[in-house]
Amino acid sequence: MEYPIYFQLGASLLLGLLVGLQRERSQSVIAGIRTFALISMLGTVCAWLGKDYGVWIPAAGLIGVAALFVIGYSGRLDGEHKDPGLTTEVAGLLMYCIGVYLVVGTLQVGVVLGGILAVLLHWKQPLHGFVARLGDADQKAIMQFVLITLVILPVLPNQRYGPFLVLNPFKLWLMVVLIVGIGLVGYLIHKWVGERAGAVLGGVLGGLISSTATTVSFARRARGATTGAGVAALVIMLASTTVFIRVLVEIAAVAPQNFLALAPPILAMLVVCVGVCAWAYWQSRQQKATLGATGNPAEMKSALMFALMYAVVLLAIAFARRHLGSEGLYIVAIVSGLTDMDAITLSTAQLVEAGNLASTTGWRLILVASLANLVFKAGIVAVVGESQLLRFICIRFGIALLGGLAILFAWPA
């Protein structure tokens, strides 16, 4: 849809004023609220003129704006302001390009770009503070994710190998990228908010990074009396609840066409667990928790281990489908779900998306695996934790298990 020029000029003006407001509030000496509005509208006008007189007009406008910024930058270095930062200059050039794009591209996309620019400029202190809190280990995690995503993934062959022809190296590693990416997001958010994230946020972040590791950590803390049993149970329950959010994200990523068929029972299980978490929070609301140190989710060893586990689950499901029937699939789901929900979720969702498995069977396999995962974590608490925590976990997980079984048997086929 092509909007009239006054719509495009209006959007250009408002975006320029928005970004200019932020720059003027930050006391930029190069350009303020009026200058940015003029720059963005100049881009829009040049783009309109370029339609009739050639693309050289917006190109010349860009060169002109760049020249003005060079002059302003030189004057700033010669005067009292010695700050060599280029944020305002780059923002001005981008605003000119956004003004052009409002004409030659999509108005909505241009508006979003302008909004993102304004937010990035406004978040200077939080972003700088976040970078300042990153250590060598954190930078290593980010670089390892870049290695996993941009170096290894593109060179892998995108074809099937192995028994039952279910092992596709590219798609297998793509799932590694997805899981490591989710863990890295939780890891970086934890770095952003700091160690004292609080029980609720700590449990959610623990679920994003690793719910099993969070269970082990807080079971040990409760046993060592560094964390109360009530708050430890809350964090473990929250981490286990966040697993279902991960599951929904993974289903949406690998089976978008069947998301509405797979998601409702999982969402119902999430609601049950959220209710249990609310009750647990009410009982331990006066206590505090610290998430503590977390491991690097982008370690190559962890990525390779998940890839191996995922490949094993794919082969096990293919074998069970061919030789054991539906009962075999549930056995695979239980065994896989004991230690990890990601592999069984991704493999099952892919089978449903490919039309090789009914959606009703698919969500039941995922739900069965999640119930097995809860039992496994209760076993961890029994071995690592202390009696009061185990009693709390048995009650909370017991309610969740009963809710899951009700969904499993009562949900319409």
PDB file of C-alpha atoms in Angstrom, residues 229-237 272-273 276-277 279-284 374 388-402:
ATOM      1  CA  ALA A 229      13.223 -24.758  52.055  1.00  0.00           C
ATOM      2  CA  GLY A 230      10.154 -22.703  51.129  1.00  0.00           C
ATOM      3  CA  VAL A 231      11.952 -20.331  48.790  1.00  0.00           C
ATOM      4  CA  ALA A 232      14.057 -23.181  47.342  1.00  0.00           C
ATOM      5  CA  ALA A 233      10.858 -25.069  46.536  1.00  0.00           C
ATOM      6  CA  LEU A 234       9.424 -21.929  44.926  1.00  0.00           C
ATOM      7  CA  VAL A 235      12.478 -21.412  42.711  1.00  0.00           C
ATOM      8  CA  ILE A 236      12.522 -25.087  41.663  1.00  0.00           C
ATOM      9  CA  MET A 237       8.795 -24.986  40.899  1.00  0.00           C
ATOM     10  CA  VAL A 272      -1.739 -25.575  36.366  1.00  0.00           C
ATOM     11  CA  CYS A 273       1.934 -25.039  37.211  1.00  0.00           C
ATOM     12  CA  VAL A 276       1.017 -24.022  42.000  1.00  0.00           C
ATOM     13  CA  CYS A 277       3.739 -21.357  41.763  1.00  0.00           C
ATOM     14  CA  TRP A 279       0.467 -20.789  45.998  1.00  0.00           C
ATOM     15  CA  ALA A 280       4.158 -21.496  46.674  1.00  0.00           C
ATOM     16  CA  TYR A 281       4.951 -17.801  46.358  1.00  0.00           C
ATOM     17  CA  TRP A 282       2.249 -16.888  48.865  1.00  0.00           C
ATOM     18  CA  GLN A 283       3.761 -19.295  51.382  1.00  0.00           C
ATOM     19  CA  SER A 284       7.342 -18.033  50.963  1.00  0.00           C
ATOM     20  CA  LEU A 374       9.059 -33.642  37.190  1.00  0.00           C
ATOM     21  CA  GLN A 388      11.572 -30.419  54.475  1.00  0.00           C
ATOM     22  CA  LEU A 389      12.380 -29.370  50.909  1.00  0.00           C
ATOM     23  CA  LEU A 390      11.506 -32.846  49.652  1.00  0.00           C
ATOM     24  CA  ARG A 391       8.138 -32.617  51.414  1.00  0.00           C
ATOM     25  CA  PHE A 392       7.448 -29.223  49.813  1.00  0.00           C
ATOM     26  CA  ILE A 393       8.489 -30.464  46.374  1.00  0.00           C
ATOM     27  CA  CYS A 394       6.410 -33.645  46.637  1.00  0.00           C
ATOM     28  CA  ILE A 395       3.309 -31.585  47.431  1.00  0.00           C
ATOM     29  CA  ARG A 396       3.883 -29.033  44.643  1.00  0.00           C
ATOM     30  CA  PHE A 397       5.014 -31.521  42.024  1.00  0.00           C
ATOM     31  CA  GLY A 398       2.264 -33.897  43.141  1.00  0.00           C
ATOM     32  CA  ILE A 399      -0.411 -31.295  42.360  1.00  0.00           C
ATOM     33  CA  ALA A 400       1.235 -30.605  38.980  1.00  0.00           C
ATOM     34  CA  LEU A 401       1.402 -34.334  38.201  1.00  0.00           C
ATOM     35  CA  LEU A 402      -2.272 -34.812  39.034  1.00  0.00           C
TER      36      LEU A 402
END
